[in-house]
Each structure stands twice: as C-alpha cells, then as structure tokens.
Coordinates of N, CA and C in Angstrom, one line a residue:
X1 N -53.3 3.2 14.7 CA -53.0 2.5 13.4 C -51.9 3.4 12.7
X2 N -50.9 2.7 12.1 CA -49.9 3.4 11.4 C -50.5 4.1 10.2
X3 N -50.1 5.3 9.9 CA -50.6 6.0 8.7 C -50.2 5.4 7.4
X4 N -51.0 5.3 6.5 CA -50.7 4.7 5.2 C -50.4 5.7 4.1
X5 N -49.5 5.4 3.2 CA -49.2 6.3 2.1 C -49.1 5.6 0.8
X6 N -49.2 6.5 -0.2 CA -49.0 6.0 -1.6 C -47.6 6.5 -2.1
X7 N -46.8 5.6 -2.4 CA -45.4 5.9 -2.8 C -45.4 6.1 -4.4
X8 N -44.9 7.2 -4.8 CA -44.9 7.5 -6.2 C -43.5 7.9 -6.7
X9 N -42.9 7.2 -7.6 CA -41.6 7.5 -8.1 C -41.7 8.4 -9.4
X10 N -40.6 9.1 -9.6 CA -40.6 10.0 -10.8 C -41.7 11.0 -10.7
X11 N -41.9 11.6 -9.5 CA -43.0 12.4 -9.2 C -42.8 13.9 -9.5
X12 N -41.6 14.3 -10.0 CA -41.3 15.7 -10.1 C -41.9 16.3 -11.4
X13 N -42.4 15.6 -12.3 CA -42.9 16.1 -13.6 C -43.7 15.1 -14.3
X14 N -44.4 15.5 -15.4 CA -45.1 14.6 -16.3 C -46.2 13.8 -15.6
X15 N -46.2 12.5 -16.0 CA -47.2 11.6 -15.5 C -47.1 11.5 -13.9
X16 N -45.9 11.4 -13.4 CA -45.7 11.2 -12.0 C -46.3 12.3 -11.2
X17 N -46.1 13.6 -11.6 CA -46.7 14.7 -10.9 C -48.2 14.7 -11.0
X18 N -48.7 14.2 -12.1 CA -50.2 14.1 -12.2 C -50.7 13.0 -11.3
X19 N -50.0 11.9 -11.2 CA -50.4 10.8 -10.2 C -50.4 11.4 -8.8
X20 N -49.5 12.2 -8.5 CA -49.4 12.8 -7.1 C -50.7 13.6 -6.9
X21 N -51.0 14.5 -7.9 CA -52.2 15.3 -7.7 C -53.5 14.5 -7.6
X22 N -53.6 13.4 -8.4 CA -54.8 12.6 -8.4 C -55.0 11.8 -7.1
X23 N -53.9 11.2 -6.7 CA -54.0 10.4 -5.4 C -54.3 11.3 -4.3
X24 N -53.6 12.5 -4.2 CA -53.9 13.4 -3.1 C -55.3 13.9 -3.1
X25 N -55.8 14.2 -4.3 CA -57.2 14.7 -4.4 C -58.2 13.6 -4.0
X26 N -57.8 12.4 -4.0 CA -58.6 11.3 -3.6 C -58.3 10.8 -2.2
X27 N -57.7 11.7 -1.4 CA -57.5 11.6 0.1 C -56.4 10.6 0.4
X28 N -55.5 10.3 -0.5 CA -54.3 9.5 -0.2 C -53.2 10.5 0.3
X29 N -52.5 10.1 1.3 CA -51.2 10.9 1.6 C -50.2 10.3 0.7
X30 N -49.4 11.1 0.0 CA -48.4 10.6 -0.9 C -47.0 10.8 -0.4
X31 N -46.1 9.9 -0.8 CA -44.7 10.0 -0.6 C -44.1 10.1 -2.0
X32 N -43.4 11.2 -2.2 CA -42.9 11.6 -3.6 C -41.4 11.4 -3.7
X33 N -41.0 10.6 -4.8 CA -39.6 10.3 -5.0 C -39.2 10.9 -6.4
X34 N -38.1 11.6 -6.4 CA -37.5 12.1 -7.6 C -36.2 12.7 -7.3
X35 N -35.4 13.0 -8.3 CA -34.1 13.6 -8.1 C -34.1 15.1 -7.7
X36 N -35.1 15.8 -8.2 CA -35.1 17.3 -8.1 C -36.0 17.8 -6.9
X37 N -35.2 18.1 -5.9 CA -35.9 18.4 -4.6 C -36.8 19.7 -4.8
X38 N -36.3 20.7 -5.5 CA -37.1 21.9 -5.6 C -38.5 21.6 -6.3
X39 N -38.5 20.8 -7.3 CA -39.8 20.4 -7.9 C -40.7 19.7 -7.0
X40 N -40.1 18.7 -6.2 CA -40.9 18.0 -5.3 C -41.5 18.9 -4.2
X41 N -40.7 19.9 -3.7 CA -41.2 20.8 -2.7 C -42.3 21.7 -3.3
X42 N -42.2 22.1 -4.6 CA -43.2 22.9 -5.2 C -44.5 22.1 -5.3
X43 N -44.4 20.9 -5.7 CA -45.6 20.0 -5.9 C -46.2 19.8 -4.5
X44 N -45.4 19.5 -3.5 CA -45.9 19.3 -2.2 C -46.7 20.6 -1.7
X45 N -46.2 21.7 -2.0 CA -46.9 23.0 -1.6 C -48.2 23.1 -2.3
X46 N -48.2 22.7 -3.6 CA -49.4 22.8 -4.3 C -50.5 21.9 -3.8
X47 N -50.1 20.7 -3.4 CA -51.0 19.7 -2.8 C -51.6 20.1 -1.5
X48 N -50.7 20.6 -0.6 CA -51.2 21.1 0.7 C -52.1 22.3 0.5
X49 N -51.8 23.2 -0.4 CA -52.6 24.4 -0.6 C -54.0 24.0 -1.1
X50 N -54.1 22.8 -1.8 CA -55.4 22.3 -2.3 C -56.2 21.5 -1.2
X51 N -55.6 21.4 0.0 CA -56.3 20.7 1.0 C -55.8 19.3 1.3
X52 N -54.8 18.9 0.5 CA -54.3 17.5 0.7 C -53.4 17.4 1.9
X53 N -53.2 16.1 2.4 CA -52.2 15.9 3.5 C -50.8 16.2 3.0
X54 N -50.0 16.6 3.9 CA -48.6 17.0 3.6 C -47.9 15.9 3.0
X55 N -47.4 15.9 1.8 CA -46.6 14.8 1.2 C -45.3 14.6 1.9
X56 N -44.8 13.4 1.9 CA -43.4 13.1 2.3 C -42.5 13.2 1.1
X57 N -41.4 14.0 1.2 CA -40.5 14.3 0.1 C -39.3 13.4 0.3
X58 N -39.0 12.6 -0.7 CA -37.8 11.7 -0.7 C -36.9 12.0 -1.9
X59 N -36.0 12.9 -1.9 CA -35.1 13.2 -3.0 C -34.1 12.1 -3.1
X60 N -34.1 11.4 -4.2 CA -33.0 10.4 -4.5 C -33.0 10.0 -6.0
X61 N -31.9 9.4 -6.4 CA -31.7 9.0 -7.8 C -31.8 7.5 -7.8
X62 N -32.8 7.0 -8.5 CA -33.0 5.6 -8.6 C -32.0 4.8 -9.4
X63 N -31.1 5.5 -10.1 CA -30.0 4.9 -10.7 C -29.0 4.4 -9.7
X64 N -29.0 4.9 -8.5 CA -28.0 4.5 -7.4 C -28.5 3.3 -6.7
X65 N -27.6 2.4 -6.5 CA -28.0 1.1 -5.9 C -28.6 1.1 -4.5
X66 N -28.3 2.2 -3.8 CA -28.9 2.3 -2.4 C -30.2 3.1 -2.4
X67 N -30.7 3.5 -3.5 CA -31.9 4.4 -3.6 C -33.1 3.8 -2.9
X68 N -33.4 2.5 -3.1 CA -34.5 1.9 -2.5 C -34.4 1.8 -1.0
X69 N -33.1 1.6 -0.5 CA -32.8 1.6 0.9 C -33.1 3.0 1.5
X70 N -32.8 4.1 0.8 CA -33.0 5.4 1.2 C -34.5 5.7 1.3
X71 N -35.3 5.2 0.4 CA -36.7 5.3 0.4 C -37.3 4.6 1.6
X72 N -36.9 3.4 1.8 CA -37.5 2.6 2.9 C -37.1 3.3 4.3
X73 N -35.9 3.8 4.4 CA -35.5 4.5 5.6 C -36.3 5.8 5.8
X74 N -36.6 6.5 4.8 CA -37.3 7.8 4.9 C -38.8 7.5 5.3
X75 N -39.4 6.4 4.8 CA -40.7 6.0 5.2 C -40.8 5.5 6.6
X76 N -39.7 4.8 7.0 CA -39.7 4.3 8.4 C -39.5 5.5 9.4
X77 N -38.7 6.5 9.0 CA -38.5 7.7 9.8 C -39.8 8.5 10.0
X78 N -40.6 8.4 9.0 CA -41.9 9.2 9.0 C -43.0 8.3 9.7
X79 N -42.7 7.1 10.1 CA -43.6 6.2 10.8 C -44.9 6.0 9.9
X80 N -44.7 5.6 8.7 CA -45.8 5.3 7.8 C -45.5 4.0 7.1
X81 N -46.6 3.4 6.6 CA -46.4 2.2 5.8 C -47.1 2.3 4.5
X82 N -46.6 1.6 3.5 CA -47.1 1.8 2.1 C -48.4 1.0 1.9
X83 N -49.3 1.7 1.3 CA -50.6 1.1 0.9 C -50.6 0.8 -0.7
X84 N -50.0 1.8 -1.4 CA -49.9 1.7 -2.9 C -48.5 2.1 -3.3
X85 N -48.0 1.4 -4.3 CA -46.8 1.7 -4.9 C -47.1 2.1 -6.4
X86 N -46.7 3.3 -6.8 CA -46.8 3.7 -8.2 C -45.4 3.8 -8.8
X87 N -45.0 2.8 -9.5 CA -43.6 2.8 -10.1 C -43.7 3.5 -11.5
X88 N -43.6 4.8 -11.4 CA -43.7 5.7 -12.6 C -42.4 6.0 -13.2
X89 N -41.3 6.1 -12.4 CA -40.0 6.6 -12.8 C -39.5 5.7 -14.0
X90 N -38.9 6.4 -14.9 CA -38.2 5.7 -16.0 C -37.8 6.6 -17.1
X91 N -36.8 6.2 -17.9 CA -36.4 7.1 -19.0 C -35.9 6.2 -20.1
X92 N -35.8 6.8 -21.3 CA -35.4 6.1 -22.5 C -34.2 6.8 -23.2
X93 N -33.6 6.2 -24.1 CA -32.5 6.8 -24.9 C -32.7 6.4 -26.3
X94 N -32.6 7.4 -27.2 CA -32.9 7.2 -28.6 C -31.6 7.1 -29.4
X95 N -31.5 6.1 -30.2 CA -30.3 5.9 -31.0 C -30.0 4.4 -31.2
X96 N -28.9 4.1 -31.9 CA -28.5 2.7 -32.0 C -27.8 2.2 -30.8
X97 N -28.2 1.1 -30.3 CA -27.7 0.6 -29.0 C -26.2 0.5 -28.9
X98 N -25.6 0.0 -30.0 CA -24.1 -0.2 -30.0 C -23.3 1.1 -30.1
X99 N -24.0 2.2 -30.4 CA -23.3 3.4 -30.6 C -23.5 4.4 -29.4
X100 N -24.5 4.1 -28.5 CA -24.8 4.9 -27.3 C -23.9 4.5 -26.1
X101 N -23.8 5.4 -25.2 CA -23.1 5.1 -24.0 C -23.6 3.9 -23.2
X102 N -22.8 2.9 -23.0 CA -23.2 1.6 -22.4 C -23.6 1.9 -21.0
X103 N -22.9 2.6 -20.2 CA -23.2 2.9 -18.8 C -24.5 3.6 -18.6
X104 N -24.8 4.5 -19.5 CA -26.1 5.2 -19.4 C -27.3 4.2 -19.7
X105 N -27.0 3.3 -20.7 CA -28.1 2.3 -21.0 C -28.3 1.4 -19.8
X106 N -27.2 1.0 -19.1 CA -27.3 0.2 -18.0 C -28.0 0.9 -16.8
X107 N -27.7 2.2 -16.7 CA -28.4 3.1 -15.8 C -29.9 3.1 -16.0
X108 N -30.3 3.1 -17.3 CA -31.7 3.0 -17.6 C -32.4 1.7 -17.0
X109 N -31.6 0.6 -17.1 CA -32.2 -0.6 -16.5 C -32.2 -0.5 -15.0
X110 N -31.3 0.2 -14.4 CA -31.4 0.4 -12.9 C -32.7 1.0 -12.5
X111 N -33.1 2.0 -13.3 CA -34.4 2.7 -13.0 C -35.6 2.0 -13.5
X112 N -35.6 1.6 -14.7 CA -36.8 1.0 -15.4 C -37.1 -0.4 -14.9
X113 N -36.1 -1.1 -14.5 CA -36.2 -2.5 -14.1 C -35.9 -2.8 -12.7
X114 N -34.6 -2.5 -12.3 CA -34.2 -3.0 -10.9 C -35.0 -2.2 -9.8
X115 N -35.1 -0.9 -9.9 CA -35.8 -0.2 -8.8 C -37.2 -0.5 -8.8
X116 N -37.9 -0.6 -10.0 CA -39.3 -1.0 -10.0 C -39.5 -2.4 -9.4
X117 N -38.6 -3.3 -9.7 CA -38.8 -4.6 -9.1 C -38.5 -4.6 -7.6
X118 N -37.5 -3.9 -7.2 CA -37.2 -3.8 -5.7 C -38.4 -3.2 -4.9
X119 N -38.9 -2.1 -5.4 CA -40.0 -1.5 -4.7 C -41.3 -2.3 -4.7
X120 N -41.5 -3.0 -5.8 CA -42.7 -3.9 -5.9 C -42.6 -5.0 -4.8
X121 N -41.4 -5.5 -4.6 CA -41.3 -6.7 -3.7 C -41.0 -6.2 -2.3
X122 N -40.3 -5.1 -2.1 CA -39.9 -4.7 -0.8 C -41.1 -4.4 0.1
X123 N -42.1 -3.8 -0.4 CA -43.3 -3.4 0.4 C -44.4 -4.4 0.3
X124 N -44.2 -5.6 -0.2 CA -45.3 -6.5 -0.5 C -46.1 -6.8 0.8
X125 N -45.4 -7.0 1.9 CA -46.0 -7.4 3.2 C -47.0 -6.2 3.6
X126 N -46.5 -5.0 3.4 CA -47.4 -3.9 3.7 C -48.6 -3.8 2.8
X127 N -48.3 -4.0 1.5 CA -49.4 -4.0 0.6 C -50.5 -5.0 0.9
X128 N -50.1 -6.2 1.3 CA -51.0 -7.3 1.7 C -51.8 -6.9 2.9
X129 N -51.1 -6.4 3.9 CA -51.8 -6.0 5.2 C -52.9 -4.9 4.9
X130 N -52.6 -4.0 4.0 CA -53.5 -2.9 3.7 C -54.4 -3.1 2.5
X131 N -54.3 -4.3 1.9 CA -55.1 -4.6 0.7 C -55.0 -3.5 -0.3
X132 N -53.7 -3.1 -0.6 CA -53.5 -2.0 -1.5 C -53.2 -2.5 -2.9
X133 N -52.2 -1.9 -3.5 CA -51.9 -2.2 -4.9 C -50.6 -1.7 -5.4
X134 N -50.3 -2.1 -6.6 CA -49.1 -1.7 -7.4 C -49.5 -1.3 -8.8
X135 N -49.1 -0.1 -9.2 CA -49.3 0.4 -10.5 C -48.0 0.6 -11.2
X136 N -47.7 -0.2 -12.2 CA -46.4 -0.1 -12.8 C -46.5 0.5 -14.2
X137 N -45.7 1.5 -14.5 CA -45.8 2.2 -15.8 C -45.0 1.4 -16.8
X138 N -45.7 0.6 -17.7 CA -45.1 0.0 -18.8 C -45.2 0.9 -20.0
X139 N -45.5 0.4 -21.1 CA -45.7 1.2 -22.3 C -46.2 0.3 -23.5
X140 N -46.8 0.9 -24.5 CA -47.1 0.2 -25.7 C -45.8 -0.4 -26.3
X141 N -44.7 0.2 -25.9 CA -43.4 -0.3 -26.4 C -43.1 -1.7 -25.9
X142 N -43.7 -2.0 -24.8 CA -43.5 -3.4 -24.2 C -44.0 -4.5 -25.0
X143 N -44.8 -4.2 -26.0 CA -45.3 -5.2 -26.9 C -44.5 -5.3 -28.2
X144 N -43.5 -4.5 -28.4 CA -42.7 -4.5 -29.6 C -41.2 -4.6 -29.4
X145 N -40.5 -5.1 -30.4 CA -39.1 -5.0 -30.5 C -38.8 -3.5 -30.9
X146 N -37.8 -2.9 -30.4 CA -37.6 -1.5 -30.6 C -36.3 -1.0 -31.1
X147 N -35.9 -1.4 -32.4 CA -34.7 -0.8 -32.9 C -34.7 0.7 -32.9
X148 N -33.6 1.3 -32.4 CA -33.6 2.7 -32.2 C -33.8 3.1 -30.8
X149 N -34.5 2.2 -30.0 CA -34.6 2.4 -28.5 C -34.6 1.0 -27.9
X150 N -33.6 0.2 -28.3 CA -33.7 -1.3 -28.0 C -33.8 -1.6 -26.5
X151 N -33.0 -0.9 -25.7 CA -32.9 -1.2 -24.3 C -34.2 -0.7 -23.6
X152 N -34.7 0.4 -24.0 CA -35.9 1.0 -23.4 C -37.1 0.0 -23.7
X153 N -37.3 -0.3 -25.0 CA -38.4 -1.2 -25.3 C -38.3 -2.5 -24.5
X154 N -37.1 -3.1 -24.4 CA -36.9 -4.3 -23.7 C -37.2 -4.2 -22.2
X155 N -36.9 -3.0 -21.7 CA -37.2 -2.8 -20.2 C -38.7 -2.7 -20.0
X156 N -39.4 -2.2 -21.0 CA -40.9 -2.1 -20.8 C -41.6 -3.4 -21.0
X157 N -41.0 -4.3 -21.8 CA -41.4 -5.7 -22.0 C -41.3 -6.4 -20.7
X158 N -40.2 -6.2 -20.0 CA -40.0 -6.8 -18.7 C -41.0 -6.3 -17.7
X159 N -41.3 -5.0 -17.7 CA -42.3 -4.4 -16.7 C -43.6 -5.1 -17.0
X160 N -44.0 -5.2 -18.2 CA -45.3 -5.8 -18.5 C -45.4 -7.3 -18.0
X161 N -44.4 -8.0 -18.4 CA -44.4 -9.5 -18.0 C -44.3 -9.6 -16.5
X162 N -43.5 -8.9 -15.8 CA -43.3 -8.9 -14.3 C -44.7 -8.5 -13.7
X163 N -45.3 -7.5 -14.2 CA -46.5 -7.0 -13.5 C -47.6 -8.0 -13.7
X164 N -47.8 -8.6 -14.9 CA -48.8 -9.6 -15.1 C -48.6 -10.8 -14.2
X165 N -47.3 -11.2 -14.0 CA -47.0 -12.4 -13.2 C -47.3 -12.1 -11.7
X166 N -46.9 -10.9 -11.3 CA -47.1 -10.5 -9.9 C -48.5 -10.4 -9.5
X167 N -49.3 -9.9 -10.5 CA -50.8 -9.8 -10.3 C -51.3 -11.2 -10.0
X168 N -50.9 -12.3 -10.7 CA -51.4 -13.6 -10.4 C -51.0 -14.1 -9.0
X169 N -49.8 -13.7 -8.6 CA -49.3 -14.1 -7.3 C -50.0 -13.4 -6.1
X170 N -50.3 -12.1 -6.3 CA -50.8 -11.3 -5.2 C -52.3 -11.1 -5.2
X171 N -52.9 -11.5 -6.3 CA -54.4 -11.3 -6.4 C -55.1 -12.0 -5.3
X172 N -54.7 -13.2 -5.0 CA -55.5 -14.0 -4.0 C -55.3 -13.4 -2.6
X173 N -54.3 -12.5 -2.4 CA -54.0 -11.9 -1.1 C -54.7 -10.5 -1.0
X174 N -55.5 -10.1 -2.0 CA -56.2 -8.9 -2.0 C -55.5 -7.7 -2.5
X175 N -54.3 -7.9 -3.2 CA -53.5 -6.8 -3.7 C -53.8 -6.6 -5.2
X176 N -54.2 -5.4 -5.6 CA -54.4 -5.1 -7.0 C -53.0 -4.8 -7.7
X177 N -52.8 -5.3 -8.9 CA -51.6 -5.0 -9.6 C -52.0 -4.7 -11.1
X178 N -51.6 -3.6 -11.5 CA -52.0 -3.1 -12.8 C -50.8 -2.6 -13.6
X179 N -50.8 -2.9 -14.9 CA -49.8 -2.3 -15.8 C -50.4 -1.2 -16.6
X180 N -49.8 0.0 -16.6 CA -50.3 1.1 -17.4 C -49.4 1.2 -18.7
X181 N -50.1 1.1 -19.8 CA -49.3 1.0 -21.1 C -49.7 2.2 -22.0
X182 N -49.2 3.4 -21.8 CA -49.5 4.5 -22.7 C -48.6 4.4 -24.0
X183 N -49.0 5.2 -24.9 CA -48.2 5.5 -26.1 C -47.4 6.7 -25.8
X184 N -47.1 7.5 -26.8 CA -46.3 8.8 -26.6 C -47.2 9.7 -25.8
X185 N -46.5 10.3 -24.8 CA -47.1 11.3 -23.9 C -46.3 12.6 -23.9
X186 N -46.9 13.7 -24.2 CA -46.1 15.0 -24.2 C -45.5 15.3 -22.8
X187 N -44.2 15.2 -22.7 CA -43.6 15.4 -21.4 C -42.1 15.6 -21.6
X188 N -41.3 15.6 -20.5 CA -39.9 15.8 -20.6 C -39.2 14.5 -21.1
X189 N -39.9 13.4 -21.2 CA -39.3 12.1 -21.6 C -38.7 12.2 -22.9
X190 N -39.3 12.8 -23.9 CA -38.8 12.9 -25.3 C -37.5 13.6 -25.3
X191 N -37.4 14.8 -24.6 CA -36.2 15.6 -24.6 C -35.0 14.8 -24.0
X192 N -35.3 14.1 -22.9 CA -34.3 13.3 -22.2 C -33.8 12.2 -23.1
X193 N -34.8 11.6 -23.8 CA -34.5 10.4 -24.7 C -33.7 10.8 -25.9
X194 N -33.8 12.1 -26.3 CA -33.0 12.6 -27.4 C -33.7 12.6 -28.8
X195 N -35.0 12.7 -28.8 CA -35.7 12.7 -30.1 C -36.9 13.7 -30.1
X196 N -37.2 14.1 -31.3 CA -38.4 15.0 -31.4 C -39.6 14.2 -31.9
X197 N -40.7 14.2 -31.2 CA -41.9 13.4 -31.7 C -42.3 13.8 -33.1
X198 N -42.7 12.8 -33.8 CA -43.2 13.1 -35.2 C -44.7 12.9 -35.3
X199 N -45.2 12.8 -36.5 CA -46.7 12.7 -36.7 C -47.2 11.5 -36.0
X200 N -46.5 10.4 -36.0 CA -47.0 9.1 -35.4 C -47.2 9.4 -33.9
X201 N -46.4 10.1 -33.3 CA -46.6 10.4 -31.9 C -47.8 11.3 -31.7
X202 N -47.9 12.3 -32.6 CA -49.1 13.2 -32.4 C -50.4 12.5 -32.6
X203 N -50.5 11.5 -33.4 CA -51.7 10.8 -33.6 C -52.1 10.0 -32.4
X204 N -51.1 9.4 -31.7 CA -51.3 8.4 -30.7 C -51.3 9.0 -29.3
X205 N -50.8 10.3 -29.1 CA -50.5 10.7 -27.7 C -51.8 11.1 -27.0
X206 N -51.7 11.0 -25.7 CA -52.7 11.4 -24.7 C -52.0 12.2 -23.7
X207 N -52.7 13.2 -23.1 CA -52.0 14.1 -22.1 C -51.6 13.3 -20.9
X208 N -50.6 13.8 -20.2 CA -50.1 13.2 -19.0 C -51.2 13.1 -17.9
X209 N -52.0 14.2 -17.8 CA -53.1 14.2 -16.9 C -54.1 13.1 -17.2
X210 N -54.4 12.9 -18.4 CA -55.4 11.9 -18.8 C -54.8 10.5 -18.6
X211 N -53.6 10.3 -18.9 CA -52.9 9.0 -18.7 C -52.9 8.6 -17.2
X212 N -52.6 9.6 -16.3 CA -52.5 9.4 -14.9 C -53.9 9.0 -14.4
X213 N -54.9 9.8 -14.8 CA -56.3 9.5 -14.3 C -56.8 8.1 -14.7
X214 N -56.5 7.8 -16.0 CA -56.9 6.4 -16.4 C -56.2 5.3 -15.7
X215 N -54.9 5.6 -15.4 CA -54.1 4.6 -14.6 C -54.7 4.5 -13.2
X216 N -55.0 5.6 -12.6 CA -55.6 5.6 -11.2 C -56.9 4.8 -11.2
X217 N -57.7 5.1 -12.2 CA -59.0 4.5 -12.2 C -58.9 3.0 -12.5
X218 N -57.9 2.6 -13.4 CA -57.7 1.2 -13.7 C -57.2 0.4 -12.5
X219 N -56.3 1.0 -11.7 CA -55.8 0.4 -10.5 C -56.9 0.2 -9.5
X220 N -57.7 1.2 -9.3 CA -58.8 1.1 -8.3 C -59.9 0.0 -8.8
X221 N -60.0 -0.1 -10.1 CA -60.9 -1.1 -10.6 C -60.3 -2.5 -10.8
X222 N -59.0 -2.6 -10.4 CA -58.3 -3.8 -10.5 C -58.2 -4.4 -11.9
X223 N -57.9 -3.5 -12.8 CA -57.7 -3.9 -14.2 C -56.2 -4.5 -14.4
X224 N -56.1 -5.5 -15.2 CA -54.8 -6.1 -15.5 C -53.9 -5.1 -16.2
X225 N -54.4 -4.5 -17.3 CA -53.7 -3.5 -18.1 C -54.6 -2.4 -18.5
X226 N -54.0 -1.2 -18.6 CA -54.7 0.0 -19.0 C -54.0 0.6 -20.2
X227 N -54.8 0.8 -21.3 CA -54.3 1.4 -22.5 C -55.0 2.7 -22.8
X228 N -54.3 3.8 -22.4 CA -54.9 5.2 -22.6 C -55.1 5.6 -24.0
X229 N -56.3 5.8 -24.5 CA -56.5 6.3 -25.8 C -56.9 5.2 -26.8
X230 N -57.9 5.5 -27.7 CA -58.4 4.5 -28.6 C -57.3 4.0 -29.5
X231 N -56.4 4.8 -30.0 CA -55.3 4.4 -30.9 C -54.4 3.4 -30.3
X232 N -54.1 3.6 -29.0 CA -53.3 2.7 -28.3 C -54.0 1.3 -28.0
X233 N -55.2 1.4 -27.7 CA -56.0 0.1 -27.4 C -55.9 -0.9 -28.6
X234 N -55.9 -0.4 -29.8 CA -55.9 -1.3 -30.9 C -54.6 -1.8 -31.3
X235 N -53.5 -1.2 -30.9 CA -52.1 -1.7 -31.3 C -51.9 -3.1 -30.9
X236 N -52.1 -3.6 -29.6 CA -51.8 -5.0 -29.3 C -52.6 -5.9 -30.2
X237 N -53.8 -5.6 -30.5 CA -54.6 -6.4 -31.4 C -54.1 -6.5 -32.8
X238 N -53.7 -5.4 -33.4 CA -53.1 -5.4 -34.7 C -51.8 -6.2 -34.8
X239 N -51.0 -6.1 -33.7 CA -49.7 -6.8 -33.7 C -49.8 -8.3 -33.9
X240 N -51.0 -8.9 -33.5 CA -51.2 -10.3 -33.6 C -51.2 -10.8 -35.1
X241 N -51.4 -9.9 -36.0 CA -51.6 -10.3 -37.4 C -50.3 -10.2 -38.2
X242 N -49.2 -9.8 -37.5 CA -47.9 -9.6 -38.3 C -46.8 -10.4 -37.6
X243 N -45.9 -11.0 -38.4 CA -44.7 -11.6 -37.8 C -43.8 -10.7 -37.1
X244 N -43.1 -11.1 -36.1 CA -42.3 -10.3 -35.3 C -41.2 -9.6 -36.1
X245 N -40.7 -10.4 -37.1 CA -39.6 -9.8 -38.0 C -40.1 -8.6 -38.8
X246 N -41.4 -8.7 -39.2 CA -42.0 -7.6 -40.0 C -42.1 -6.4 -39.1
X247 N -42.6 -6.6 -37.8 CA -42.8 -5.5 -36.9 C -41.5 -4.9 -36.5
X248 N -40.4 -5.7 -36.3 CA -39.1 -5.1 -36.0 C -38.6 -4.2 -37.2
X249 N -38.8 -4.7 -38.4 CA -38.4 -3.9 -39.5 C -39.1 -2.6 -39.7
X250 N -40.5 -2.7 -39.4 CA -41.3 -1.5 -39.5 C -40.8 -0.4 -38.4
X251 N -40.6 -0.9 -37.2 CA -40.1 0.0 -36.2 C -38.8 0.6 -36.5
X252 N -37.9 -0.2 -37.1 CA -36.6 0.3 -37.5 C -36.7 1.4 -38.5
X253 N -37.5 1.1 -39.5 CA -37.7 2.1 -40.6 C -38.2 3.5 -40.0
X254 N -39.1 3.3 -39.0 CA -39.7 4.5 -38.5 C -38.7 5.3 -37.6
X255 N -38.0 4.6 -36.8 CA -37.2 5.2 -35.7 C -35.7 5.5 -36.2
X256 N -35.1 4.6 -36.9 CA -33.7 4.8 -37.3 C -33.5 5.9 -38.3
X257 N -34.6 6.3 -39.0 CA -34.4 7.4 -39.9 C -34.2 8.7 -39.2
X258 N -34.5 8.7 -37.9 CA -34.4 9.9 -37.1 C -33.0 10.0 -36.5
X259 N -32.2 8.9 -36.5 CA -30.9 8.9 -35.9 C -29.9 9.7 -36.7

C-alpha cells in the first residue's frame, strides 16, 4: 500500500508548525511546505527526534503559479499519496487597499485563495480513496467586511464559503472538510501584515498551539467550522444583530485609526 501523508502548507512557523507537531504526534507522516528551508529542516529534525516519521520537506513559494505543481511532483517522487490537506498558509496586509502595492495584494490572493483552492481540488481523488480530509484556515475575518485589510478579509470570506460548499460535495464520499476560524493569534502574521496588535487582539487571541489542537480535533470530529476561544465563538452570533454597513463602519474606525 502506498504510504499516506498529511500535507501542511505554511509549516515553518506559527499555527502551521504546531499543526505539524500535532499531526506527527498522532502518528501521521507529514509533508511540510513553506518558503524557508532551514526552518522546515529544523522542524523535521524536532519531529524525528520525538519519534515521528521523517517529514517530507517541500520548500516553495505559494505565490508562484507553479508552486502546486512542485508540491505534487515532490510527493510523487516520494511515492506517497495525500490523506489530509491542511491549507494553513496565508498572509495579510494592513492599510488602505488603494494605497498599498497592488501586486503584493494580488500575491496575497495567490496564496490565500488560488493555492488553497488548487490543493483542495488537486488531491481530491486521493482524499476520497483514503477517507481523509481537508482543513482550511479561514478566520473570524471571513464573517466581516474589513476596511484596513480589505483584500485579506475578502480572501478569508472566500475560504469560508468554498470550504462549506466543498464539505457538502465531499461529505457523501467520506471526506471530512473543516474551516478553522481563529481570531488574532500571536505569531509572525502581525509583523508581516504591518500592524501592532491592540487591546482588542489581546482580549480575543488564543495561542497558536491551542488553535492548531482545536483545528485538529475539529477535523477529526468532522466539524463544519471551529472557533477557537469563547470570545471568537460569540462573534458570528453577535454579527446577526447589526446591519453590514454598521459593521463595516465599526471595523473601519477600529483599524483605519492605526494606518
């Protein structure tokens, strides 16, 4: 039987690295994707030292259009097939959309939307054969309009919608599909996005390790969505009571004051 692996993108730091540790600790062989080879190698060494199967390292940049082809080729060369896909990679940019670099914002969509969609669909036959699953990292931002991070919020809304629809299509074939929707998570994300977390982030945040564990448990339990932390769980409920225009204005007041 061909060996099965869990493919994890954005695995070099933050939630992605925690996903790698959790899946490996639960006897999954992991295939780790990220740009920074040295970090992937260090994480792979940590996993094997803890008794896990040797990870497959796939250094590549998901902004590049051939990245998913590179991933597929690396897995084929290793003679493995995918049992689970964890689409964790993604980044944001903070500021007014019309003032920020357009190409970088389009690059964000390459990672947050195109690569996630490609990998979710590309390995679907393998996921069905192995009765595996897909865990897509959305965000509480996917429920909101996001002035100050307009493209990022929109990308996460896509992820949420796509994941829920794919769940309906693949559920009858034995494939679990789950959207993980955290709030602010202390990681390198904020620095790359270009903003310093405020009190609102401090109130809502949950550690990367806890987010990854809850995401793993949610996927294995075949949950539709996972909201890590009590504060995040109540946000979608509260949003039902306010008009979208009011919500957009509130987000603008909160975020644009930092620009």
